[in-house]
CSV table of C-alpha atoms in Angstrom, one decimal:
chain,number,residue,atom,x,y,z
A,8,MET,CA,155.1,134.2,65.6
A,9,ARG,CA,153.0,137.3,64.5
A,10,VAL,CA,149.4,136.0,66.0
A,11,VAL,CA,150.1,138.0,69.0
A,12,PRO,CA,150.7,141.5,67.4
A,13,LEU,CA,148.2,140.5,64.4
A,14,LEU,CA,145.9,140.1,67.0
A,15,LEU,CA,146.7,142.9,68.6
A,16,LEU,CA,146.2,145.0,65.4
A,17,ALA,CA,142.6,143.4,65.0
A,18,THR,CA,140.9,144.0,68.5
A,19,THR,CA,141.9,147.2,67.6
A,20,LEU,CA,140.9,147.9,64.8
A,21,VAL,CA,137.5,146.5,65.2
A,22,LEU,CA,137.4,148.4,69.1
A,23,SER,CA,138.3,151.7,66.8
A,24,ALA,CA,136.2,150.6,64.4
A,25,CYS,CA,132.8,151.3,66.5
A,26,LYS,CA,133.7,155.6,66.6
A,27,PRO,CA,130.5,158.1,65.4
A,28,SER,CA,131.5,159.4,61.3
A,29,THR,CA,132.6,163.1,61.6
A,30,PRO,CA,135.0,164.5,58.5
A,31,ALA,CA,138.3,165.8,59.9
A,32,GLU,CA,138.7,169.2,60.2
A,33,ASP,CA,140.8,170.7,58.9
A,34,PRO,CA,141.8,174.3,60.1
A,35,ALA,CA,143.0,175.3,56.6
A,36,GLY,CA,140.4,175.0,54.4
A,37,PRO,CA,139.6,171.7,52.6
A,38,THR,CA,142.1,172.3,49.4
A,39,ALA,CA,145.0,174.1,51.3
A,40,PRO,CA,148.8,171.5,50.3
A,41,ALA,CA,149.9,169.9,53.0
A,42,PRO,CA,153.3,170.6,53.4
A,43,ALA,CA,155.4,169.5,50.8
A,44,SER,CA,157.9,167.2,53.3
A,45,GLY,CA,157.1,165.6,55.9
A,46,PRO,CA,154.3,164.2,57.4
A,47,ALA,CA,150.9,166.7,57.7
A,48,PRO,CA,150.3,167.1,60.8
A,49,ALA,CA,147.1,165.3,63.2
A,50,THR,CA,143.7,165.9,62.6
A,51,ASP,CA,141.0,165.8,65.0
A,52,ALA,CA,138.4,163.8,63.3
A,53,GLY,CA,135.7,165.1,65.6
A,54,ASN,CA,135.2,161.3,67.4
A,55,GLY,CA,138.7,161.5,69.3
A,56,MET,CA,140.6,159.9,66.5
A,57,ALA,CA,143.6,161.7,65.1
A,58,ILE,CA,144.4,161.1,61.8
A,59,ARG,CA,147.4,162.1,59.5
A,60,GLU,CA,145.7,163.4,55.8
A,61,THR,CA,149.1,161.6,54.0
A,62,THR,CA,152.4,161.8,53.8
A,63,ALA,CA,153.2,163.8,51.4
A,64,GLU,CA,151.3,167.1,49.0
A,65,ILE,CA,150.5,165.2,46.3
A,66,PRO,CA,149.9,161.6,48.3
A,67,THR,CA,150.2,159.0,45.3
A,68,LEU,CA,148.7,155.1,45.1
A,69,ALA,CA,149.5,152.6,42.7
A,70,VAL,CA,148.5,149.2,43.3
A,71,ASP,CA,146.7,145.2,42.2
A,72,THR,CA,143.2,145.4,42.2
A,73,VAL,CA,141.5,142.2,42.9
A,74,ASP,CA,139.5,141.4,39.4
A,75,GLY,CA,143.2,141.5,37.5
A,76,GLY,CA,143.6,144.9,37.0
A,77,ARG,CA,146.0,147.8,38.4
A,78,PHE,CA,144.3,150.5,40.0
A,79,ASP,CA,146.7,154.2,39.6
A,80,LEU,CA,145.0,157.0,41.5
A,81,SER,CA,147.2,159.7,39.1
A,82,ALA,CA,145.0,158.3,36.6
A,83,HIS,CA,142.1,159.5,37.9
A,84,ARG,CA,143.4,163.8,38.0
A,85,GLY,CA,140.5,165.6,36.8
A,86,LYS,CA,138.0,163.6,39.1
A,87,TRP,CA,137.5,163.5,42.1
A,88,VAL,CA,138.4,159.9,44.6
A,89,VAL,CA,137.3,158.5,47.1
A,90,VAL,CA,140.1,156.4,48.6
A,91,ASN,CA,138.1,153.6,51.3
A,92,PHE,CA,140.1,151.9,53.8
A,93,TRP,CA,137.8,148.7,55.2
A,94,ALA,CA,137.6,145.0,56.1
A,95,THR,CA,135.5,142.5,55.5
A,96,TRP,CA,135.1,141.9,59.0
A,97,CYS,CA,134.0,145.6,60.2
A,98,ALA,CA,130.5,146.1,60.4
A,99,PRO,CA,130.3,149.9,59.7
A,100,CYS,CA,132.7,149.1,56.8
A,101,LEU,CA,130.2,146.6,54.8
A,102,LYS,CA,127.8,149.1,55.9
A,103,GLU,CA,128.7,152.4,53.5
A,104,MET,CA,130.0,149.4,50.4
A,105,PRO,CA,126.3,149.7,49.5
A,106,GLU,CA,126.4,153.9,48.7
A,107,LEU,CA,130.3,153.9,48.6
A,108,SER,CA,128.8,151.9,44.9
A,109,ALA,CA,126.0,154.3,44.4
A,110,LEU,CA,127.6,157.2,44.2
A,111,ASP,CA,130.6,155.6,42.0
A,112,ALA,CA,128.4,154.3,39.5
A,113,MET,CA,126.2,156.9,39.1
A,114,ARG,CA,128.4,160.1,39.6
A,115,GLU,CA,131.0,160.4,36.3
A,116,ASP,CA,133.2,162.6,38.5
A,117,VAL,CA,133.3,161.0,41.1
A,118,GLN,CA,136.0,157.5,41.7
A,119,VAL,CA,135.9,155.2,44.4
A,120,VAL,CA,138.3,152.1,45.7
A,121,GLY,CA,138.3,149.9,48.8
A,122,LEU,CA,141.7,149.4,50.0
A,123,ALA,CA,141.2,146.3,51.8
A,124,TYR,CA,143.3,146.4,55.1
A,125,GLU,CA,143.7,143.1,56.4
A,126,ASP,CA,145.0,139.6,55.7
A,127,ILE,CA,143.0,137.9,53.6
A,128,THR,CA,144.0,135.6,50.0
A,129,PRO,CA,142.8,136.7,46.7
A,130,ALA,CA,140.3,134.3,46.9
A,131,ASP,CA,139.0,134.9,49.6
A,132,MET,CA,138.1,138.5,48.9
A,133,GLN,CA,137.1,137.8,45.2
A,134,ALA,CA,133.9,135.2,46.8
A,135,PHE,CA,133.6,137.8,49.9
A,136,LEU,CA,132.6,140.6,46.7
A,137,LYS,CA,130.5,137.9,45.3
A,138,GLU,CA,128.1,138.2,48.6
A,139,HIS,CA,128.5,141.6,48.6
A,140,PRO,CA,129.5,143.4,45.0
A,141,VAL,CA,130.4,147.0,44.3
A,142,VAL,CA,130.7,148.9,41.5
A,143,TYR,CA,134.4,150.5,42.3
A,144,PRO,CA,137.5,148.0,41.9
A,145,ILE,CA,138.9,146.3,45.5
A,146,ALA,CA,143.2,146.0,46.3
A,147,ILE,CA,144.4,143.9,49.8
A,148,ILE,CA,146.7,146.4,51.2
A,149,ASP,CA,150.0,144.9,53.6
A,150,VAL,CA,148.7,145.6,56.9
A,151,MET,CA,152.5,145.5,57.7
A,152,ALA,CA,153.7,148.0,54.7
A,153,PRO,CA,150.1,149.9,54.3
A,154,PRO,CA,150.9,152.7,51.3
A,155,ALA,CA,153.5,155.2,51.9
A,156,ASP,CA,151.7,158.7,50.9
A,157,PHE,CA,148.4,157.3,53.6
A,158,ALA,CA,148.6,157.1,57.1
A,159,THR,CA,148.3,153.9,58.7
A,160,PRO,CA,144.3,153.7,60.2
A,161,ARG,CA,143.4,153.6,63.7
A,162,GLY,CA,140.2,152.2,62.8
A,163,LEU,CA,137.9,151.1,60.3
A,164,PRO,CA,136.6,152.3,57.9
A,165,THR,CA,139.3,155.5,57.3
A,166,THR,CA,138.7,157.6,54.0
A,167,TYR,CA,140.1,160.6,52.2
A,168,LEU,CA,138.5,162.6,49.6
A,169,ILE,CA,141.2,163.0,46.5
A,170,ALA,CA,140.4,166.5,45.1
A,171,PRO,CA,140.6,167.0,41.1
A,172,ASP,CA,143.9,168.5,41.3
A,173,GLY,CA,145.5,165.0,43.7
A,174,LYS,CA,144.9,166.5,47.0
A,175,VAL,CA,143.4,165.6,49.6
A,176,ALA,CA,140.2,167.2,50.0
A,177,LYS,CA,139.3,165.5,53.6
A,178,ALA,CA,140.1,162.4,56.1
A,179,PHE,CA,137.0,160.8,57.7
A,180,ALA,CA,137.9,158.5,60.3
A,181,GLY,CA,134.9,156.3,60.9
A,182,PRO,CA,131.8,155.5,58.6
A,183,VAL,CA,131.6,157.8,55.3
A,184,THR,CA,127.6,158.5,53.2
A,185,ALA,CA,127.1,158.8,50.2
A,186,HIS,CA,125.8,162.2,51.0
A,187,ASP,CA,129.0,163.7,53.3
A,188,LEU,CA,130.8,163.4,50.0
A,189,GLU,CA,128.5,164.8,48.3
A,190,THR,CA,128.0,167.5,50.4
A,191,LEU,CA,132.2,168.4,50.5
A,192,ILE,CA,132.1,167.8,46.9
A,193,ALA,CA,129.6,170.4,46.0
A,194,SER,CA,130.5,172.9,48.9
A,195,SER,CA,134.3,173.0,46.8
A,196,ALA,CA,133.1,173.2,43.5
A,197,LYS,CA,131.8,176.7,43.9
A,198,PRO,CA,133.7,179.4,44.3
A,199,GLY,CA,135.4,181.2,47.5
């Protein structure tokens, strides 16, 4: 029976979700590629949470969404993509959802995808989304087999900003605001 390990995982995630939001500092800069082989190094998110950005230089992600669609990260090259790991029971996650939805709706160059990192049925998720609607696609992620090219979240929310070239521009541990994301996008667009 997996009740005890799942309870331990849920408790760890709930406690981790209470940490403040700070973008992960990448000493090589926001556009430096990760090594092509092996996992990317862990970075300190500024709040004691070390996160590994991705396991691939250009991460892949293809998931079925709860609305019956399919989200494929590679189909969004040329846009900024916000990959947001979250859960329905995570208060900081719920707080950031309206901002992420507004960002997705207002900017044609930004696509948000929500990855529900919890054990929930599609029907329960659809009912939840009627109470907490968003304009971006939502997929339910298996907590025992999360997407291979992204680090297993050590806390929720965990967010990745993927640049138009498909590389991770920044990883965030904890809540993120639309302002945080827009500031990073604007600074990345300026000539170096």
